[in-house]
Amino acid sequence: MTATTGQQSPKDLAPDPTGKKKVVRIGDRVFSFSATAAGSLILIVLAAVAIFLVQQGWPAMTAPIEELQEVPGFTYSNILAYAGPLAFGTLLAALIALVIATPIAVGIALFISHYAPRRLASGLGYVVDLLAAIPSVVYGLWGGLWLMPQIFPFFEWLAKYFGWIPIFAGPAASPPRTILLAGVVLAVMILPIITAVSREVFLQTPKLHEEAALALGATRWEMIRMAVIPFGRSGVISAAMLGLGRALGETMAVAMVLSPGFLYSFFLLKAGQQQSIAANIALKFPEANALGVAVLIFSGLVLFVITLAVNMLARWIISRRKEFSGAN
Amino acid sequence: MTTPPTAPSAPDHSLIAGSLPRYATPAILVGSLAVVAAVLALLGAFSIPVWVILGIVLFALANYITSRVVEGGRKATDRFVTTVVYCAFGLALIPLVTVLWTAVANGIERFNPYFLTYTMRGVFGGMDAGGAYHAILGTLMITALATLISVPIGLMTAVYLVEYGKGSLARGITFFVDVMTGIPSIVAGLFAYALFALFFGPGIRMGIIGAVALSVLMIPVVVRSSEEMLKLVPNELREASYALGVPKWLTIVNVVIPTALAGIVTGVTIAIARIIGETAPLLIVCGVVDSLNLNPFDGRMMTLPVYVFRQYSQGLAPNGVVTINYDRAWAAALTLIIIVMLLNLIARLISYFFSPKTGR
């Protein structure tokens, strides 16, 4: 192109009389190139995360087992046996959080979208968003110093009356630095994201469906059950999965309230049974030697793969939904 | 012969026939709470949580039964669900209120000018001294660096997606930006560590690594919010600019971005508020240090969230002021909450005062 000389002659601005050559200005080129580069950088960063984790975790995968067993806390026959219980603990804590948070979040989303007075609704949404604004370390502090003594009688009560269910088998640990407490704190932390996504979906319910249900004499709950919930179901599922993704990666809350153990254990009220990958990294990384760091980075890679899968699935459900919701 | 119409009794044909009066629900609620309070007081087992829980359970039951008798089963179910939905919201307020309350109540005593202007240098055991000055400055510097890295990349990506993006690359970027918001913060920290360990060898700890880790978390948030704002700019503005012969890139720089600027700044402020409290990545890449370090390219740097964690994990002191570590943790948590709330407030004010009035 002629215009790439930098100086813009009047000829460049006027339409080319031949009508064949399109004028491309150097500024346009530079700008569109840098925009594309910035966009591509995101993909590169995501790929780099995976590549660097593999590269730095590689020593842990290839080192002879005798060397690995010199890493403090490593008493397993191979690297996967080390990551296994951690992955189990991560999933267990996240599942507990999900089981507690999802019904409450759906309730709040319904409250804001269909129950609260119109004027209050947006303010209430903001109040729930405040929960997301509070840093995770503050939740850890709150869970460790305030919630722990408050919730202990409830855990004791659970162990006393529901101890016959294996997961609640007592005696309840005192102080309750258990996976159930970690799950409760995580539930508080993932509540805002599940609420926010569910609320958006519920608000998108076609008004005509709702009005049709009400016109047929349905009560408000029947309207919600017949019109809102069927419409929002896939949205709520993906919201829950986004919450799951966040709970899997939360570090500080677990590191600060859980007394770690490395077992495949379902006991929710006993301390020293489970540990999550993220919390394990945060607690051990500062003091780990070179091979210990590699082992931790390997476990981080496992966490990355798990969260990536969960998030991709959630986003895929949401994006699939967007395509047909316009037709309604 | 038709039967003569019977004289209707007024209430039966009224629109509100067979429904409870408006004051019924509050009356039942107050009644239930009073009954539970009385019973608990008689048993000598009165405590506020038990009172509230049992009161609400009794209210739900009483409300359901009353409604079932007067209004029928369907409306009773409706009322029951209403109670449940209100309870869900009330339940969410418990952590919010108690987090804010405990942080203020426990942190206010130590949250003073001394705490904000002194470091932890030479402080040990249960000494009644030490502050978070080094951590506050560290947090501000690392966050500022992360913002410097994230905003150009994030904004240009948003420009690409709105102005240039077509086809599979744009779709891929949109999808992976969303996926990237879900990267665990500790993985971002490990990534930044791995990146720098490649060049500087293992065991490296620097402020800039923390900034890189935070950028990984911040970029997708900036992209998302900027993209939304750029999309809101009316196409007529762009077309008017093109019609005057302005090149596309100057149109974007001089017309599109200024129009969306308030929204973009709001989004960036919210993104800063979100990452300023990140702990895990900074804990592993910036390390822990007791004194002030203002050079992010050399040596460990303390940050406020890490300071909270550090103080908390040290536990009770063996002598002197026994709870000093917890007190400092609460005071630092309060500082952090105040910073985050201020940032959110600033974001709201910017969007309130500076966003263009659409009139629609």
XYZ file of N, CA, C and O in Angstrom, chain B residues 85-266:
728
model
N -38.280 -18.052 50.989
C -37.470 -17.152 50.165
C -36.963 -15.972 50.996
O -35.792 -15.583 50.896
N -37.839 -15.421 51.840
C -37.387 -14.329 52.709
C -36.288 -14.817 53.653
O -35.325 -14.105 53.923
N -36.446 -16.054 54.152
C -35.432 -16.605 55.058
C -34.088 -16.736 54.352
O -33.035 -16.463 54.940
N -34.122 -17.173 53.073
C -32.871 -17.332 52.329
C -32.135 -16.009 52.282
O -30.921 -15.937 52.489
N -32.886 -14.946 52.025
C -32.230 -13.642 51.973
C -31.702 -13.245 53.348
O -30.584 -12.744 53.470
N -32.522 -13.490 54.360
C -32.079 -13.141 55.714
C -30.818 -13.893 56.104
O -29.902 -13.354 56.731
N -30.755 -15.167 55.666
C -29.593 -16.004 55.978
C -28.324 -15.418 55.377
O -27.253 -15.453 55.985
N -28.439 -14.862 54.162
C -27.259 -14.299 53.508
C -26.786 -13.040 54.221
O -25.618 -12.668 54.110
N -27.703 -12.385 54.917
C -27.295 -11.159 55.607
C -26.462 -11.470 56.846
O -25.692 -10.625 57.291
N -26.630 -12.693 57.395
C -25.895 -13.025 58.627
C -24.381 -12.908 58.418
O -23.726 -12.170 59.146
N -23.792 -13.599 57.422
C -22.343 -13.446 57.254
C -21.938 -12.014 56.945
O -20.937 -11.525 57.480
N -22.710 -11.342 56.100
C -22.337 -9.972 55.726
C -22.277 -9.087 56.958
O -21.278 -8.393 57.204
N -23.345 -9.138 57.752
C -23.404 -8.270 58.928
C -22.329 -8.662 59.934
O -21.610 -7.802 60.458
N -22.170 -9.978 60.168
C -21.204 -10.365 61.202
C -19.763 -10.123 60.740
O -18.925 -9.774 61.562
N -19.463 -10.305 59.442
C -18.104 -10.016 58.976
C -17.785 -8.550 59.220
O -16.755 -8.208 59.806
N -18.697 -7.687 58.766
C -18.428 -6.254 58.929
C -18.365 -5.893 60.410
O -17.477 -5.161 60.848
N -19.302 -6.447 61.182
C -19.363 -6.083 62.586
C -18.124 -6.557 63.351
O -17.513 -5.792 64.094
N -17.737 -7.823 63.149
C -16.580 -8.319 63.897
C -15.310 -7.595 63.481
O -14.456 -7.313 64.324
N -15.189 -7.278 62.171
C -13.979 -6.569 61.746
C -13.907 -5.194 62.407
O -12.843 -4.773 62.869
N -15.043 -4.512 62.458
C -15.028 -3.183 63.083
C -14.806 -3.311 64.587
O -13.934 -2.643 65.170
N -15.548 -4.209 65.225
C -15.486 -4.303 66.681
C -14.096 -4.739 67.160
O -13.565 -4.212 68.130
N -13.484 -5.692 66.442
C -12.186 -6.184 66.884
C -11.019 -5.361 66.372
O -9.922 -5.412 66.925
N -11.239 -4.645 65.264
C -10.107 -3.959 64.659
C -9.996 -2.504 65.034
O -8.925 -1.910 64.895
N -11.080 -1.924 65.539
C -11.119 -0.464 65.711
C -10.095 0.002 66.747
O -9.514 1.077 66.616
N -9.848 -0.868 67.744
C -8.981 -0.432 68.829
C -7.554 -0.182 68.333
O -6.896 0.768 68.708
N -7.080 -1.068 67.480
C -5.714 -0.950 66.993
C -5.617 -0.155 65.692
O -4.525 0.138 65.217
N -6.753 0.149 65.110
C -6.752 0.886 63.845
C -6.544 2.368 64.142
O -7.468 3.134 64.313
N -5.277 2.763 64.268
C -4.978 4.150 64.641
C -3.769 4.632 63.836
O -3.157 3.846 63.115
N -3.461 5.907 63.915
C -2.344 6.428 63.113
C -1.044 5.651 63.333
O -0.287 5.442 62.386
N -0.798 5.193 64.557
C 0.422 4.422 64.800
C 0.442 3.174 63.933
O 1.441 2.865 63.269
N -0.666 2.446 63.933
C -0.749 1.200 63.165
C -0.514 1.455 61.680
O 0.101 0.639 60.994
N -0.995 2.587 61.205
C -0.908 2.865 59.772
C 0.450 3.414 59.351
O 0.744 3.476 58.168
N 1.282 3.836 60.301
C 2.534 4.481 59.906
C 3.772 3.769 60.430
O 4.873 4.279 60.281
N 3.625 2.620 61.080
C 4.811 1.889 61.546
C 4.845 0.487 60.946
O 3.810 -0.097 60.635
N 6.045 -0.046 60.785
C 6.184 -1.388 60.242
C 6.363 -2.381 61.386
O 6.261 -2.025 62.556
N 6.646 -3.616 61.024
C 6.833 -4.665 62.028
C 8.317 -4.861 62.351
O 8.699 -5.852 62.980
N 9.154 -3.935 61.926
C 10.587 -4.105 62.098
C 10.934 -4.166 63.582
O 10.608 -3.271 64.362
N 11.597 -5.225 63.990
C 12.049 -5.368 65.375
C 10.944 -5.700 66.356
O 11.170 -5.667 67.559
N 9.758 -6.032 65.867
C 8.661 -6.378 66.776
C 8.643 -7.889 66.952
O 8.734 -8.633 65.971
N 8.563 -8.366 68.177
C 8.514 -9.821 68.381
C 7.648 -10.132 69.587
O 7.307 -9.240 70.371
N 7.309 -11.422 69.739
C 6.549 -11.886 70.887
C 5.255 -11.113 71.057
O 4.562 -10.800 70.100
N 4.930 -10.799 72.295
C 3.687 -10.099 72.582
C 3.870 -8.605 72.727
O 3.116 -7.953 73.452
N 4.897 -8.050 72.054
C 5.139 -6.616 72.166
C 3.936 -5.813 71.718
O 3.326 -6.105 70.696
N 3.622 -4.786 72.493
C 2.477 -3.939 72.156
C 2.936 -2.885 71.160
O 2.956 -1.697 71.460
N 3.331 -3.312 69.976
C 3.842 -2.381 68.977
C 3.626 -2.992 67.602
O 3.066 -4.075 67.473
N 4.076 -2.282 66.594
C 4.026 -2.822 65.240
C 2.793 -2.398 64.488
O 1.712 -2.281 65.057
N 2.987 -2.170 63.185
C 1.876 -1.740 62.355
C 1.958 -2.337 60.975
O 2.739 -3.251 60.732
N 1.162 -1.803 60.086
C 1.030 -2.389 58.748
C 1.491 -1.443 57.658
O 1.116 -1.615 56.504
N 2.297 -0.445 58.010
C 2.716 0.557 57.023
C 3.353 -0.103 55.805
O 2.995 0.193 54.662
N 4.298 -1.030 56.062
C 4.985 -1.687 54.942
C 4.008 -2.491 54.084
O 4.126 -2.527 52.855
N 3.014 -3.109 54.748
C 2.058 -3.920 54.000
C 1.124 -3.044 53.174
O 0.791 -3.387 52.034
N 0.719 -1.905 53.736
C -0.183 -1.021 52.991
C 0.527 -0.490 51.743
O -0.016 -0.546 50.634
N 1.765 -0.004 51.919
C 2.489 0.510 50.758
C 2.754 -0.601 49.744
O 2.647 -0.383 48.536
N 3.106 -1.782 50.234
C 3.340 -2.903 49.323
C 2.106 -3.221 48.513
O 2.169 -3.391 47.288
N 0.951 -3.295 49.195
C -0.299 -3.571 48.486
C -0.571 -2.520 47.425
O -0.901 -2.844 46.279
N -0.400 -1.244 47.793
C -0.698 -0.178 46.828
C 0.232 -0.270 45.622
O -0.209 -0.135 44.475
N 1.532 -0.539 45.868
C 2.473 -0.585 44.746
C 2.191 -1.772 43.830
O 2.146 -1.632 42.601
N 1.985 -2.942 44.436
C 1.776 -4.134 43.608
C 0.477 -4.005 42.827
O 0.412 -4.340 41.636
N -0.567 -3.467 43.489
C -1.830 -3.292 42.784
C -1.679 -2.283 41.648
O -2.217 -2.478 40.554
N -0.931 -1.198 41.893
C -0.747 -0.198 40.841
C -0.014 -0.813 39.649
O -0.394 -0.583 38.491
N 1.021 -1.617 39.935
C 1.743 -2.271 38.840
C 0.829 -3.214 38.068
O 0.838 -3.238 36.835
N 0.028 -3.996 38.822
C -0.893 -4.921 38.151
C -1.868 -4.144 37.278
O -2.183 -4.566 36.152
N -2.339 -2.990 37.750
C -3.250 -2.176 36.953
C -2.559 -1.671 35.691
O -3.138 -1.681 34.602
N -1.293 -1.237 35.844
C -0.539 -0.747 34.681
C -0.398 -1.823 33.618
O -0.425 -1.535 32.426
N -0.233 -3.074 34.056
C -0.090 -4.165 33.076
C -1.452 -4.503 32.475
O -1.583 -4.701 31.269
N -2.479 -4.558 33.332
C -3.763 -5.126 32.894
C -4.580 -4.183 32.032
O -5.232 -4.630 31.088
N -4.583 -2.890 32.356
C -5.512 -1.993 31.672
C -5.219 -1.879 30.177
O -6.141 -2.027 29.368
N -3.959 -1.646 29.743
C -3.740 -1.580 28.288
C -4.131 -2.873 27.580
O -4.836 -2.835 26.568
N -3.698 -4.006 28.155
C -4.013 -5.287 27.498
C -5.515 -5.513 27.482
O -6.110 -5.840 26.446
N -6.142 -5.300 28.636
C -7.580 -5.555 28.728
C -8.375 -4.638 27.832
O -9.284 -5.075 27.115
N -7.997 -3.358 27.812
C -8.746 -2.396 27.005
C -8.581 -2.682 25.523
O -9.550 -2.667 24.761
N -7.338 -2.991 25.100
C -7.120 -3.284 23.689
C -7.845 -4.557 23.277
O -8.351 -4.650 22.162
N -7.894 -5.535 24.182
C -8.637 -6.749 23.852
C -10.116 -6.436 23.655
O -10.755 -6.912 22.708
N -10.642 -5.589 24.554
C -12.050 -5.214 24.417
C -12.281 -4.475 23.105
O -13.269 -4.720 22.400
N -11.339 -3.567 22.745
C -11.451 -2.853 21.467
C -11.446 -3.844 20.316
O -12.259 -3.758 19.397
N -10.549 -4.822 20.413
C -10.502 -5.832 19.348
C -11.846 -6.543 19.232
O -12.389 -6.697 18.138
N -12.390 -6.962 20.385
C -13.613 -7.755 20.340
C -14.779 -6.939 19.787
O -15.627 -7.456 19.058
N -14.834 -5.640 20.144
C -15.982 -4.841 19.722
C -15.794 -4.286 18.324
O -16.723 -4.285 17.514
N -14.579 -3.797 17.993
C -14.403 -3.060 16.744
C -13.864 -3.922 15.601
O -14.139 -3.640 14.444
N -13.027 -4.881 15.920
C -12.390 -5.639 14.847
C -12.823 -7.095 14.789
O -12.846 -7.684 13.730
N -13.119 -7.652 15.969
C -13.212 -9.097 16.069
C -14.306 -9.718 15.227
O -15.459 -9.301 15.262
N -13.934 -10.688 14.471
C -14.909 -11.474 13.728
C -14.379 -12.904 13.698
O -13.197 -13.127 13.904
N -15.280 -13.815 13.463
C -14.827 -15.171 13.204
C -14.355 -15.913 14.443
O -14.657 -15.537 15.569
N -13.557 -16.942 14.181
C -13.277 -17.894 15.253
C -12.322 -17.320 16.299
O -12.433 -17.645 17.480
N -11.394 -16.427 15.883
C -10.467 -15.875 16.872
C -11.246 -15.080 17.927
O -11.038 -15.252 19.137
N -12.180 -14.229 17.483
C -12.951 -13.431 18.428
C -13.805 -14.329 19.321
O -13.896 -14.103 20.529
N -14.405 -15.336 18.718
C -15.231 -16.247 19.529
C -14.374 -16.963 20.558
O -14.746 -17.107 21.717
N -13.199 -17.403 20.103
C -12.285 -18.084 21.021
C -11.863 -17.182 22.166
O -11.859 -17.585 23.329
N -11.542 -15.926 21.843
C -11.101 -15.012 22.892
C -12.229 -14.769 23.885
O -12.031 -14.817 25.098
N -13.438 -14.526 23.353
C -14.584 -14.310 24.254
C -14.745 -15.483 25.206
O -14.886 -15.310 26.422
N -14.693 -16.679 24.650
C -14.888 -17.872 25.479
C -13.784 -17.998 26.520
O -14.047 -18.207 27.707
N -12.532 -17.801 26.077
C -11.443 -18.050 27.021
C -11.265 -16.914 28.025
O -10.714 -17.138 29.093
N -11.738 -15.716 27.689
C -11.741 -14.658 28.705
C -12.658 -15.082 29.853
O -12.325 -14.938 31.031
N -13.832 -15.643 29.476
C -14.746 -16.122 30.518
C -14.114 -17.245 31.328
O -14.219 -17.279 32.549
N -13.473 -18.167 30.615
C -12.837 -19.276 31.327
C -11.728 -18.751 32.237
O -11.542 -19.223 33.361
N -11.034 -17.728 31.760
C -9.910 -17.182 32.523
C -10.373 -16.551 33.839
O -9.620 -16.541 34.808
N -11.607 -16.032 33.872
C -12.095 -15.485 35.141
C -12.167 -16.570 36.195
O -12.212 -16.265 37.383
N -12.192 -17.828 35.768
C -12.305 -18.910 36.733
C -10.986 -19.520 37.153
O -10.975 -20.475 37.910
N -9.860 -18.970 36.667
C -8.554 -19.507 37.088
C -8.385 -19.292 38.589
O -8.563 -18.172 39.070
N -8.080 -20.329 39.333
C -7.863 -20.135 40.767
C -6.692 -19.179 40.991
O -5.691 -19.228 40.261
N -6.823 -18.325 42.001
C -5.782 -17.310 42.201
C -4.447 -17.956 42.502
O -3.395 -17.456 42.104
N -4.469 -19.107 43.177
C -3.189 -19.723 43.525
C -2.487 -20.249 42.279
O -1.251 -20.230 42.196
N -3.275 -20.682 41.284
C -2.674 -21.140 40.033
C -2.034 -19.964 39.301
O -0.938 -20.086 38.740
N -2.705 -18.805 39.334
C -2.102 -17.606 38.744
C -0.772 -17.303 39.423
O 0.204 -16.937 38.766
N -0.741 -17.477 40.748
C 0.503 -17.248 41.473
C 1.583 -18.226 41.050
O 2.741 -17.838 40.824
N 1.217 -19.497 40.910
C 2.197 -20.498 40.490
C 2.718 -20.191 39.095
O 3.908 -20.346 38.804
N 1.815 -19.730 38.217
C 2.220 -19.389 36.853
C 3.261 -18.269 36.875
O 4.317 -18.375 36.241
N 2.958 -17.212 37.641
C 3.908 -16.087 37.687
C 5.240 -16.550 38.263
O 6.313 -16.167 37.784
N 5.165 -17.392 39.289
C 6.400 -17.902 39.880
C 7.199 -18.703 38.846
O 8.412 -18.515 38.684
N 6.493 -19.593 38.127
C 7.172 -20.438 37.148
C 7.813 -19.592 36.060
O 8.927 -19.855 35.618
N 7.101 -18.539 35.634
C 7.614 -17.655 34.593
C 8.922 -17.007 35.028
O 9.915 -16.994 34.295
N 8.945 -16.496 36.266
C 10.141 -15.789 36.718
C 11.244 -16.749 37.159
O 12.423 -16.435 37.048
N 10.845 -17.921 37.646
C 11.853 -18.900 38.056
C 12.676 -19.335 36.858
O 13.843 -19.703 36.989
N 12.052 -19.264 35.675
C 12.752 -19.644 34.453
C 13.943 -18.721 34.208
O 14.990 -19.150 33.741
N 13.764 -17.432 34.528
C 14.825 -16.464 34.253
C 15.741 -16.225 35.455
O 16.911 -15.953 35.294
N 15.174 -16.253 36.643
C 15.946 -15.855 37.818
C 16.294 -17.024 38.738
O 16.845 -16.819 39.801
N 15.908 -18.212 38.359
C 16.208 -19.363 39.205
C 15.168 -19.547 40.289
O 14.362 -18.641 40.545
N 15.147 -20.726 40.910
C 14.120 -21.021 41.905
C 14.269 -20.168 43.157
O 15.329 -19.603 43.422
N 13.184 -20.086 43.922
C 13.202 -19.374 45.183
C 13.102 -17.870 45.026
O 13.334 -17.126 45.964
N 12.756 -17.420 43.806
C 12.705 -15.977 43.562
C 11.461 -15.368 44.214
O 10.382 -15.943 44.179
N 11.633 -14.214 44.873
C 10.503 -13.488 45.478
C 10.657 -12.017 45.158
O 11.629 -11.394 45.572
N 9.702 -11.462 44.405
C 9.747 -10.041 44.075
C 8.327 -9.499 43.993
O 7.377 -10.245 43.712
N 8.202 -8.193 44.210
C 6.894 -7.568 44.114
C 6.307 -7.678 42.720
O 5.106 -7.911 42.548
N 7.165 -7.544 41.705
C 6.661 -7.531 40.333
C 6.016 -8.873 39.962
O 5.070 -8.927 39.182
N 6.521 -9.962 40.549
C 5.902 -11.266 40.243
C 4.471 -11.264 40.733
O 3.566 -11.781 40.066
N 4.262 -10.673 41.918
C 2.902 -10.562 42.429
C 2.031 -9.760 41.492
O 0.876 -10.110 41.236
N 2.604 -8.670 40.933
C 1.829 -7.848 40.013
C 1.442 -8.641 38.777
O 0.307 -8.531 38.284
N 2.376 -9.476 38.280
C 2.056 -10.302 37.104
C 0.949 -11.302 37.451
O -0.011 -11.482 36.689
N 1.067 -11.924 38.625
C 0.040 -12.885 39.036
C -1.325 -12.206 39.131
O -2.335 -12.739 38.658
N -1.347 -11.010 39.717
C -2.619 -10.309 39.844
C -3.164 -9.892 38.481
O -4.377 -9.857 38.272
N -2.255 -9.563 37.530
C -2.743 -9.182 36.200
C -3.497 -10.318 35.540
O -4.486 -10.085 34.849
N -3.001 -11.554 35.747
C -3.694 -12.697 35.157
C -5.136 -12.736 35.654
O -6.063 -13.060 34.909
N -5.340 -12.344 36.927
C -6.691 -12.344 37.475
C -7.470 -11.103 37.055
O -8.698 -11.133 36.974
N -6.754 -10.011 36.792
C -7.434 -8.739 36.551
C -7.837 -8.547 35.095
O -8.885 -7.963 34.806
N -6.985 -9.033 34.166
C -7.242 -8.778 32.744
C -8.650 -9.208 32.318
O -9.371 -8.406 31.712
N -9.082 -10.440 32.641
C -10.412 -10.814 32.165
C -11.526 -9.915 32.701
O -12.482 -9.634 31.974
N -11.375 -9.437 33.937
C -12.418 -8.555 34.489
C -12.453 -7.242 33.713
O -13.526 -6.727 33.379
N -11.245 -6.719 33.399
C -11.184 -5.465 32.643
C -11.782 -5.662 31.252
O -12.557 -4.829 30.769
N -11.431 -6.776 30.600
C -11.961 -7.037 29.260
C -13.481 -7.062 29.294
O -14.148 -6.383 28.517
N -14.025 -7.844 30.222
C -15.480 -7.987 30.314
C -16.176 -6.646 30.452
O -17.075 -6.308 29.692
N -15.726 -5.846 31.440
C -16.452 -4.597 31.706
C -16.240 -3.594 30.575
O -17.180 -2.927 30.160
N -14.991 -3.510 30.043
C -14.760 -2.555 28.951
C -15.563 -2.943 27.718
O -16.114 -2.084 27.030
N -15.633 -4.249 27.461
C -16.369 -4.701 26.286
C -17.833 -4.274 26.378
O -18.400 -3.738 25.423
N -18.427 -4.494 27.565
C -19.824 -4.099 27.744
C -19.998 -2.607 27.469
O -20.956 -2.182 26.826
N -19.059 -1.813 27.967
C -19.184 -0.360 27.824
C -18.997 0.073 26.376
O -19.711 0.943 25.885
N -18.014 -0.531 25.678
C -17.783 -0.152 24.279
C -18.971 -0.527 23.407
O -19.300 0.173 22.451
N -19.626 -1.637 23.776
C -20.790 -2.051 22.989
C -21.924 -1.042 23.102
O -22.770 -0.954 22.215
N -21.963 -0.321 24.232
C -23.065 0.607 24.459
C -22.925 1.889 23.633
O -23.871 2.642 23.510
N -21.713 2.140 23.088
C -21.532 3.362 22.303
C -22.362 3.249 21.021
O -22.213 2.284 20.274
N -23.235 4.230 20.760
C -24.126 4.118 19.595
C -23.336 4.106 18.291
O -22.352 4.836 18.145
N -23.787 3.307 17.356
C -23.116 3.212 16.060
C -23.153 4.529 15.291
O -22.266 4.807 14.498
N -24.194 5.344 15.554
C -24.317 6.625 14.844
C -23.086 7.490 15.073
O -22.635 8.198 14.180
N -22.533 7.424 16.297
C -21.345 8.230 16.583
C -20.188 7.810 15.695
O -19.467 8.644 15.132
N -19.997 6.480 15.573
C -18.906 5.992 14.734
C -19.142 6.408 13.280
O -18.231 6.895 12.607
N -20.365 6.233 12.813
C -20.662 6.531 11.408
C -20.457 8.017 11.115
O -19.921 8.389 10.067
N -20.874 8.872 12.065
C -20.680 10.308 11.869
C -19.202 10.612 11.720
O -18.789 11.412 10.872
N -18.393 9.952 12.550
C -16.959 10.194 12.491
C -16.368 9.713 11.175
O -15.590 10.425 10.533
N -16.780 8.515 10.726
C -16.272 8.014 9.445
C -16.695 8.940 8.317
O -15.928 9.208 7.401
N -17.906 9.448 8.405
C -18.430 10.300 7.325
C -17.596 11.567 7.196
O -17.494 12.142 6.121
N -17.011 11.995 8.302
C -16.143 13.174 8.232
C -14.742 12.816 7.761
O -13.865 13.669 7.724
N -14.514 11.565 7.455
C -13.216 11.164 6.926
C -12.196 10.818 7.992
O -11.013 10.718 7.700
N -12.636 10.642 9.215
C -11.693 10.309 10.276
C -11.342 8.833 10.170
O -12.226 7.999 10.016
N -10.060 8.497 10.247
C -9.681 7.084 10.184
C -10.286 6.297 11.345
O -10.624 6.869 12.382
N -10.355 4.991 11.146
C -11.010 4.145 12.145
C -10.322 4.235 13.500
O -10.973 4.335 14.534
N -8.977 4.213 13.478
C -8.298 4.181 14.778
C -8.476 5.494 15.513
O -8.634 5.514 16.735
N -8.506 6.624 14.774
C -8.742 7.895 15.451
C -10.183 7.980 15.941
O -10.461 8.583 16.990
N -11.092 7.361 15.202
C -12.476 7.313 15.670
C -12.554 6.586 17.007
O -13.217 7.042 17.944
N -11.839 5.456 17.067
C -11.876 4.690 18.321
C -11.252 5.498 19.448
O -11.819 5.606 20.541
N -10.089 6.118 19.167
C -9.371 6.824 20.231
C -10.104 8.094 20.648
O -10.188 8.417 21.833
N -10.639 8.816 19.676
C -11.203 10.129 20.006
C -12.711 10.126 20.218
O -13.245 11.084 20.783
N -13.404 9.128 19.717
C -14.861 9.140 19.840
C -15.366 7.996 20.715
O -16.071 8.223 21.702
N -14.979 6.770 20.363
C -15.582 5.617 21.037
C -15.116 5.520 22.489
O -15.936 5.443 23.409
N -13.787 5.560 22.694
C -13.292 5.369 24.067
C -13.700 6.523 24.984
O -14.170 6.272 26.095
N -13.585 7.801 24.559
C -14.055 8.864 25.458
C -15.527 8.723 25.834
O -15.910 9.010 26.971
N -16.349 8.287 24.889
C -17.763 8.133 25.221
C -17.965 7.094 26.308
O -18.806 7.239 27.193
N -17.169 6.026 26.242
C -17.342 4.928 27.189
C -16.445 5.078 28.410
O -16.418 4.193 29.269
N -15.724 6.197 28.499
C -14.658 6.282 29.495
C -15.155 6.088 30.925
O -14.527 5.357 31.709
N -16.280 6.728 31.258
C -16.774 6.607 32.636
C -17.008 5.152 32.996
O -16.600 4.686 34.063
N -17.631 4.425 32.076
C -17.903 3.023 32.337
C -16.635 2.207 32.449
O -16.518 1.320 33.291
N -15.652 2.538 31.592
C -14.398 1.783 31.635
C -13.690 2.027 32.959
O -13.200 1.091 33.603
N -13.634 3.294 33.392
C -12.965 3.602 34.655
C -13.687 2.900 35.814
O -13.048 2.343 36.721
N -15.007 2.899 35.758
C -15.762 2.173 36.789
C -15.359 0.710 36.823
O -15.086 0.148 37.896
